[in-house]
Amino acid sequence: MELKPQQQGMDKLRQFLNWWQGELRQVVPGAVGQFFTRQSATLTMLLEQNIARFQLHTEKSERLLGALDLLGCSDQALHAFRQESLSDLPGGLTTEIYLSSEQLLVSDQFLPLATEANLGSVLNFEIDRLTPFHRDQVVFGYLPCGRFPEREKIKVELFSLPRKTLDLVLSRTEKLGLSPDAVYPVKPQKTAVAPTLNMLPISLRPAVEPLWNNRAKQLGMASLILVLALVLFPLYQLNRQIDSLGQQVADIRGPATVVGNKQSLLASRLAAQDTLVHRKNHMPSQLAIVQEVTRIMPDNTWVSRLRVDSNGVNLQGESRKASDLIELLEKSERFQNVQFVSPITVNPSTNMERYEIKMELAGVAQ
């Protein structure tokens, strides 16, 4: 006898907790509630030969709720079944309807492999051709079941259902107080059902509440204000430290600028000095080149023009035998790649050969 009051107290406490959770669920966004509420329940209705079997699946158990002639019973029978078997369903319930093959038109279709990424749109466009129903009179689900790259085909199992049959099933489940989330053509066997098998039109599917709705925004704003309040004082202290460091930097910026200018000037002068030294070490003087040419040229030859630049040396003049000049100049260690710029011509007034020679300075990069 002592256990009965305890049991009654536990029942009342359980009722209060259920009521409190239901009220709390109303103010929590659906997506947030599903994220934090890991316990989920699914009500499945398997329709075979007009007989609907209702089974409740939870994480811990599976329970058969009952069965009835869904399409043949009266509204009173539906109401009675609802009161007897479906009155204590948990909140946040997912309802799924499974139809046996006797209500469906099942066919295998082979479509071009290029349509693999848009099978739903392609089937919706071609459903008039693939089934005996008009597009507005049929709902369908599909499941890719094979790829044939050598034939550039993809195999699709197509499940079609007349829209009037679906409307009849939905109207009867509505009288049971149920709003299906999905209508599948087959009962899965230990595997998850592919979303493409859902034959319930998108307009009839439950709307997915966005995670970032107004209530979530309000909660986020309150959290942001709290975070700002927690970090406001540290930020104030940090700003004071920054101001103090900025003043110290300003005090030493003047002397540092003077030192930096002096270092820049010294670096510029050193760079100019290096350039002059490099040019002196790598470019022979014009006087040495004139001396070398004078030494090499024979007495029957003179130079009327000598030009020295970064490309080498260019000689112009006249000689009794200009063809010998190339060989003489190539013997010098200062010159290389000696060649005539233009053909040798004869000056009628002096009866001497005009020449123009160009050559490179040995050891100087071109």
mmCIF file of C-alpha atoms in Angstrom, residues 68-284:
data_model
loop_
_atom_site.group_PDB
_atom_site.id
_atom_site.type_symbol
_atom_site.label_atom_id
_atom_site.label_comp_id
_atom_site.label_asym_id
_atom_site.label_seq_id
_atom_site.Cartn_x
_atom_site.Cartn_y
_atom_site.Cartn_z
ATOM 1 C CA LEU A 68 -6.599 -0.920 -39.407
ATOM 2 C CA ASP A 69 -8.209 -0.841 -42.840
ATOM 3 C CA LEU A 70 -7.069 2.692 -43.681
ATOM 4 C CA LEU A 71 -8.864 3.088 -47.005
ATOM 5 C CA GLY A 72 -11.977 1.043 -46.210
ATOM 6 C CA CYS A 73 -12.924 1.984 -42.627
ATOM 7 C CA SER A 74 -15.290 4.773 -41.627
ATOM 8 C CA ASP A 75 -14.373 8.137 -40.125
ATOM 9 C CA GLN A 76 -15.686 6.922 -36.758
ATOM 10 C CA ALA A 77 -13.254 3.991 -36.897
ATOM 11 C CA LEU A 78 -10.408 6.345 -37.701
ATOM 12 C CA HIS A 79 -11.332 8.554 -34.760
ATOM 13 C CA ALA A 80 -11.520 5.569 -32.422
ATOM 14 C CA PHE A 81 -8.135 4.245 -33.581
ATOM 15 C CA ARG A 82 -6.632 7.648 -33.041
ATOM 16 C CA GLN A 83 -7.941 7.807 -29.473
ATOM 17 C CA GLU A 84 -6.876 4.271 -28.629
ATOM 18 C CA SER A 85 -3.497 3.913 -30.353
ATOM 19 C CA LEU A 86 -2.149 7.325 -31.341
ATOM 20 C CA SER A 87 -3.054 9.505 -28.387
ATOM 21 C CA ASP A 88 0.253 9.288 -26.487
ATOM 22 C CA LEU A 89 2.754 9.866 -29.302
ATOM 23 C CA PRO A 90 5.912 11.739 -28.245
ATOM 24 C CA GLY A 91 6.673 15.273 -29.423
ATOM 25 C CA GLY A 92 9.004 15.989 -32.333
ATOM 26 C CA LEU A 93 7.751 12.860 -34.078
ATOM 27 C CA THR A 94 8.772 12.043 -37.652
ATOM 28 C CA THR A 95 6.035 10.315 -39.638
ATOM 29 C CA GLU A 96 6.869 8.159 -42.645
ATOM 30 C CA ILE A 97 4.530 6.232 -44.930
ATOM 31 C CA TYR A 98 5.668 3.157 -46.838
ATOM 32 C CA LEU A 99 3.666 1.824 -49.772
ATOM 33 C CA SER A 100 3.841 -1.745 -50.993
ATOM 34 C CA SER A 101 4.526 -2.549 -54.625
ATOM 35 C CA GLU A 102 0.877 -3.313 -55.354
ATOM 36 C CA GLN A 103 0.018 0.389 -55.267
ATOM 37 C CA LEU A 104 3.033 1.408 -57.363
ATOM 38 C CA LEU A 105 4.159 1.226 -60.949
ATOM 39 C CA VAL A 106 7.787 0.063 -60.779
ATOM 40 C CA SER A 107 10.025 0.181 -63.842
ATOM 41 C CA ASP A 108 13.698 0.253 -64.746
ATOM 42 C CA GLN A 109 14.760 3.175 -66.884
ATOM 43 C CA PHE A 110 18.021 3.755 -68.722
ATOM 44 C CA LEU A 111 18.942 7.411 -69.071
ATOM 45 C CA PRO A 112 21.973 9.152 -70.588
ATOM 46 C CA LEU A 113 24.935 9.253 -68.232
ATOM 47 C CA ALA A 114 25.109 13.030 -68.666
ATOM 48 C CA THR A 115 21.819 13.394 -66.750
ATOM 49 C CA GLU A 116 23.242 11.838 -63.573
ATOM 50 C CA ALA A 117 23.665 15.180 -61.817
ATOM 51 C CA ASN A 118 20.050 16.263 -62.555
ATOM 52 C CA LEU A 119 18.074 13.032 -62.450
ATOM 53 C CA GLY A 120 15.142 14.554 -60.555
ATOM 54 C CA SER A 121 14.622 17.342 -63.078
ATOM 55 C CA VAL A 122 15.052 15.023 -66.044
ATOM 56 C CA LEU A 123 12.566 12.475 -64.697
ATOM 57 C CA ASN A 124 10.055 15.201 -63.903
ATOM 58 C CA PHE A 125 10.328 16.444 -67.484
ATOM 59 C CA GLU A 126 10.133 12.941 -69.021
ATOM 60 C CA ILE A 127 7.540 11.392 -66.680
ATOM 61 C CA ASP A 128 4.822 11.631 -69.341
ATOM 62 C CA ARG A 129 6.917 9.457 -71.638
ATOM 63 C CA LEU A 130 8.137 7.023 -68.995
ATOM 64 C CA THR A 131 4.718 6.331 -67.398
ATOM 65 C CA PRO A 132 1.122 6.135 -68.635
ATOM 66 C CA PHE A 133 0.212 9.121 -66.439
ATOM 67 C CA HIS A 134 0.172 12.821 -67.140
ATOM 68 C CA ARG A 135 2.721 14.899 -65.282
ATOM 69 C CA ASP A 136 0.058 16.487 -63.075
ATOM 70 C CA GLN A 137 -1.501 13.116 -62.253
ATOM 71 C CA VAL A 138 1.506 11.260 -60.884
ATOM 72 C CA VAL A 139 4.130 11.448 -58.157
ATOM 73 C CA PHE A 140 7.342 9.488 -58.311
ATOM 74 C CA GLY A 141 10.513 8.513 -56.532
ATOM 75 C CA TYR A 142 13.655 7.058 -58.000
ATOM 76 C CA LEU A 143 16.818 5.250 -57.021
ATOM 77 C CA PRO A 144 20.007 5.059 -59.129
ATOM 78 C CA CYS A 145 21.039 1.426 -59.235
ATOM 79 C CA GLY A 146 23.715 1.092 -61.878
ATOM 80 C CA ARG A 147 26.162 2.959 -64.087
ATOM 81 C CA PHE A 148 27.264 1.773 -67.522
ATOM 82 C CA PRO A 149 30.020 4.131 -68.728
ATOM 83 C CA GLU A 150 30.774 1.985 -71.774
ATOM 84 C CA ARG A 151 27.200 2.560 -72.974
ATOM 85 C CA GLU A 152 27.010 6.099 -71.516
ATOM 86 C CA LYS A 153 23.893 5.057 -69.609
ATOM 87 C CA ILE A 154 22.689 5.099 -66.032
ATOM 88 C CA LYS A 155 20.068 2.698 -64.683
ATOM 89 C CA VAL A 156 17.313 4.161 -62.527
ATOM 90 C CA GLU A 157 14.571 2.293 -60.683
ATOM 91 C CA LEU A 158 11.454 4.433 -61.037
ATOM 92 C CA PHE A 159 8.486 4.207 -58.629
ATOM 93 C CA SER A 160 5.306 5.925 -59.833
ATOM 94 C CA LEU A 161 2.058 6.488 -57.948
ATOM 95 C CA PRO A 162 -1.162 8.118 -59.200
ATOM 96 C CA ARG A 163 -1.710 11.445 -57.486
ATOM 97 C CA LYS A 164 -5.305 10.594 -56.618
ATOM 98 C CA THR A 165 -4.135 7.518 -54.684
ATOM 99 C CA LEU A 166 -1.660 9.615 -52.727
ATOM 100 C CA ASP A 167 -4.314 12.250 -52.008
ATOM 101 C CA LEU A 168 -6.644 9.556 -50.671
ATOM 102 C CA VAL A 169 -3.940 8.169 -48.344
ATOM 103 C CA LEU A 170 -3.039 11.652 -47.109
ATOM 104 C CA SER A 171 -6.658 12.579 -46.444
ATOM 105 C CA ARG A 172 -7.142 9.434 -44.346
ATOM 106 C CA THR A 173 -3.908 9.991 -42.363
ATOM 107 C CA GLU A 174 -4.936 13.587 -41.777
ATOM 108 C CA LYS A 175 -8.067 12.337 -40.013
ATOM 109 C CA LEU A 176 -5.743 10.348 -37.777
ATOM 110 C CA GLY A 177 -4.025 13.589 -36.806
ATOM 111 C CA LEU A 178 -0.865 12.698 -38.705
ATOM 112 C CA SER A 179 1.120 14.883 -41.073
ATOM 113 C CA PRO A 180 3.573 12.719 -43.034
ATOM 114 C CA ASP A 181 7.117 13.917 -43.512
ATOM 115 C CA ALA A 182 7.786 11.480 -46.336
ATOM 116 C CA VAL A 183 6.120 8.841 -48.491
ATOM 117 C CA TYR A 184 8.433 6.053 -49.583
ATOM 118 C CA PRO A 185 7.720 3.264 -52.047
ATOM 119 C CA VAL A 186 9.446 0.445 -50.212
ATOM 120 C CA LYS A 187 10.238 -0.598 -46.681
ATOM 121 C CA PRO A 188 14.023 -0.327 -46.122
ATOM 122 C CA GLN A 189 15.906 -3.334 -44.888
ATOM 123 C CA LYS A 190 18.580 -2.253 -42.390
ATOM 124 C CA THR A 191 19.647 0.620 -44.652
ATOM 125 C CA ALA A 192 18.772 4.277 -44.739
ATOM 126 C CA VAL A 193 16.170 5.332 -47.277
ATOM 127 C CA ALA A 194 17.523 7.460 -50.107
ATOM 128 C CA PRO A 195 15.967 10.960 -50.166
ATOM 129 C CA THR A 196 15.215 10.527 -53.855
ATOM 130 C CA LEU A 197 12.641 7.846 -52.982
ATOM 131 C CA ASN A 198 10.417 10.368 -51.207
ATOM 132 C CA MET A 199 7.261 10.681 -53.345
ATOM 133 C CA LEU A 200 5.647 13.352 -51.187
ATOM 134 C CA PRO A 201 5.447 16.595 -53.222
ATOM 135 C CA ILE A 202 7.696 19.353 -51.945
ATOM 136 C CA SER A 203 4.699 21.621 -51.369
ATOM 137 C CA LEU A 204 3.302 19.097 -48.866
ATOM 138 C CA ARG A 205 6.503 18.431 -46.983
ATOM 139 C CA PRO A 206 6.945 20.145 -43.599
ATOM 140 C CA ALA A 207 8.811 23.410 -43.785
ATOM 141 C CA VAL A 208 12.313 23.307 -42.392
ATOM 142 C CA GLU A 209 12.732 26.014 -39.808
ATOM 143 C CA PRO A 210 16.001 27.883 -40.408
ATOM 144 C CA LEU A 211 18.556 27.632 -37.680
ATOM 145 C CA TRP A 212 19.162 31.382 -37.678
ATOM 146 C CA ASN A 213 15.609 32.606 -37.098
ATOM 147 C CA ASN A 214 14.391 35.554 -35.034
ATOM 148 C CA ARG A 215 14.597 33.766 -31.690
ATOM 149 C CA ALA A 216 18.083 32.540 -32.448
ATOM 150 C CA LYS A 217 19.066 36.074 -33.478
ATOM 151 C CA GLN A 218 17.764 37.442 -30.176
ATOM 152 C CA LEU A 219 19.688 34.797 -28.265
ATOM 153 C CA GLY A 220 22.814 35.560 -30.285
ATOM 154 C CA MET A 221 22.445 39.288 -29.648
ATOM 155 C CA ALA A 222 22.134 38.736 -25.907
ATOM 156 C CA SER A 223 25.212 36.508 -25.950
ATOM 157 C CA LEU A 224 27.118 39.121 -27.943
ATOM 158 C CA ILE A 225 26.244 41.851 -25.442
ATOM 159 C CA LEU A 226 27.418 39.633 -22.584
ATOM 160 C CA VAL A 227 30.701 38.900 -24.330
ATOM 161 C CA LEU A 228 31.244 42.579 -25.046
ATOM 162 C CA ALA A 229 30.599 43.396 -21.392
ATOM 163 C CA LEU A 230 33.150 40.794 -20.288
ATOM 164 C CA VAL A 231 35.888 42.088 -22.610
ATOM 165 C CA LEU A 232 35.150 45.825 -22.346
ATOM 166 C CA PHE A 233 37.347 46.493 -19.319
ATOM 167 C CA PRO A 234 40.362 44.519 -20.649
ATOM 168 C CA LEU A 235 40.049 46.438 -23.915
ATOM 169 C CA TYR A 236 40.059 49.735 -21.993
ATOM 170 C CA GLN A 237 43.241 48.730 -20.204
ATOM 171 C CA LEU A 238 44.786 47.635 -23.496
ATOM 172 C CA ASN A 239 43.980 50.997 -25.093
ATOM 173 C CA ARG A 240 45.670 52.823 -22.208
ATOM 174 C CA GLN A 241 48.781 50.689 -22.636
ATOM 175 C CA ILE A 242 48.779 51.371 -26.374
ATOM 176 C CA ASP A 243 48.554 55.123 -25.769
ATOM 177 C CA SER A 244 51.466 54.954 -23.335
ATOM 178 C CA LEU A 245 53.607 52.978 -25.764
ATOM 179 C CA GLY A 246 52.690 55.379 -28.569
ATOM 180 C CA GLN A 247 53.975 58.337 -26.523
ATOM 181 C CA GLN A 248 57.225 56.514 -25.818
ATOM 182 C CA VAL A 249 57.668 55.739 -29.516
ATOM 183 C CA ALA A 250 57.028 59.386 -30.394
ATOM 184 C CA ASP A 251 59.757 60.470 -27.943
ATOM 185 C CA ILE A 252 62.422 58.381 -29.650
ATOM 186 C CA ARG A 253 61.141 58.778 -33.224
ATOM 187 C CA GLY A 254 63.015 62.076 -33.802
ATOM 188 C CA PRO A 255 66.519 60.812 -32.937
ATOM 189 C CA ALA A 256 65.816 57.536 -34.759
ATOM 190 C CA THR A 257 64.823 59.450 -37.909
ATOM 191 C CA VAL A 258 68.108 61.424 -37.866
ATOM 192 C CA VAL A 259 70.122 58.222 -37.508
ATOM 193 C CA GLY A 260 68.113 56.578 -40.283
ATOM 194 C CA ASN A 261 68.759 59.466 -42.677
ATOM 195 C CA LYS A 262 72.471 59.302 -42.005
ATOM 196 C CA GLN A 263 72.489 55.555 -42.602
ATOM 197 C CA SER A 264 70.609 56.004 -45.905
ATOM 198 C CA LEU A 265 73.077 58.654 -47.087
ATOM 199 C CA LEU A 266 76.045 56.467 -46.163
ATOM 200 C CA ALA A 267 74.505 53.477 -47.950
ATOM 201 C CA SER A 268 73.952 55.561 -51.118
ATOM 202 C CA ARG A 269 77.553 56.732 -51.138
ATOM 203 C CA LEU A 270 78.852 53.195 -50.627
ATOM 204 C CA ALA A 271 76.671 51.932 -53.475
ATOM 205 C CA ALA A 272 77.999 54.640 -55.816
ATOM 206 C CA GLN A 273 81.570 53.834 -54.790
ATOM 207 C CA ASP A 274 80.987 50.122 -55.448
ATOM 208 C CA THR A 275 79.611 50.930 -58.899
ATOM 209 C CA LEU A 276 82.686 52.969 -59.827
ATOM 210 C CA VAL A 277 85.056 50.302 -58.519
ATOM 211 C CA HIS A 278 83.178 47.580 -60.399
ATOM 212 C CA ARG A 279 83.245 49.595 -63.620
ATOM 213 C CA LYS A 280 86.939 50.273 -63.220
ATOM 214 C CA ASN A 281 87.720 46.617 -62.544
ATOM 215 C CA HIS A 282 85.663 45.209 -65.391
ATOM 216 C CA MET A 283 85.810 47.856 -68.137
ATOM 217 C CA PRO A 284 89.265 48.539 -69.651
#
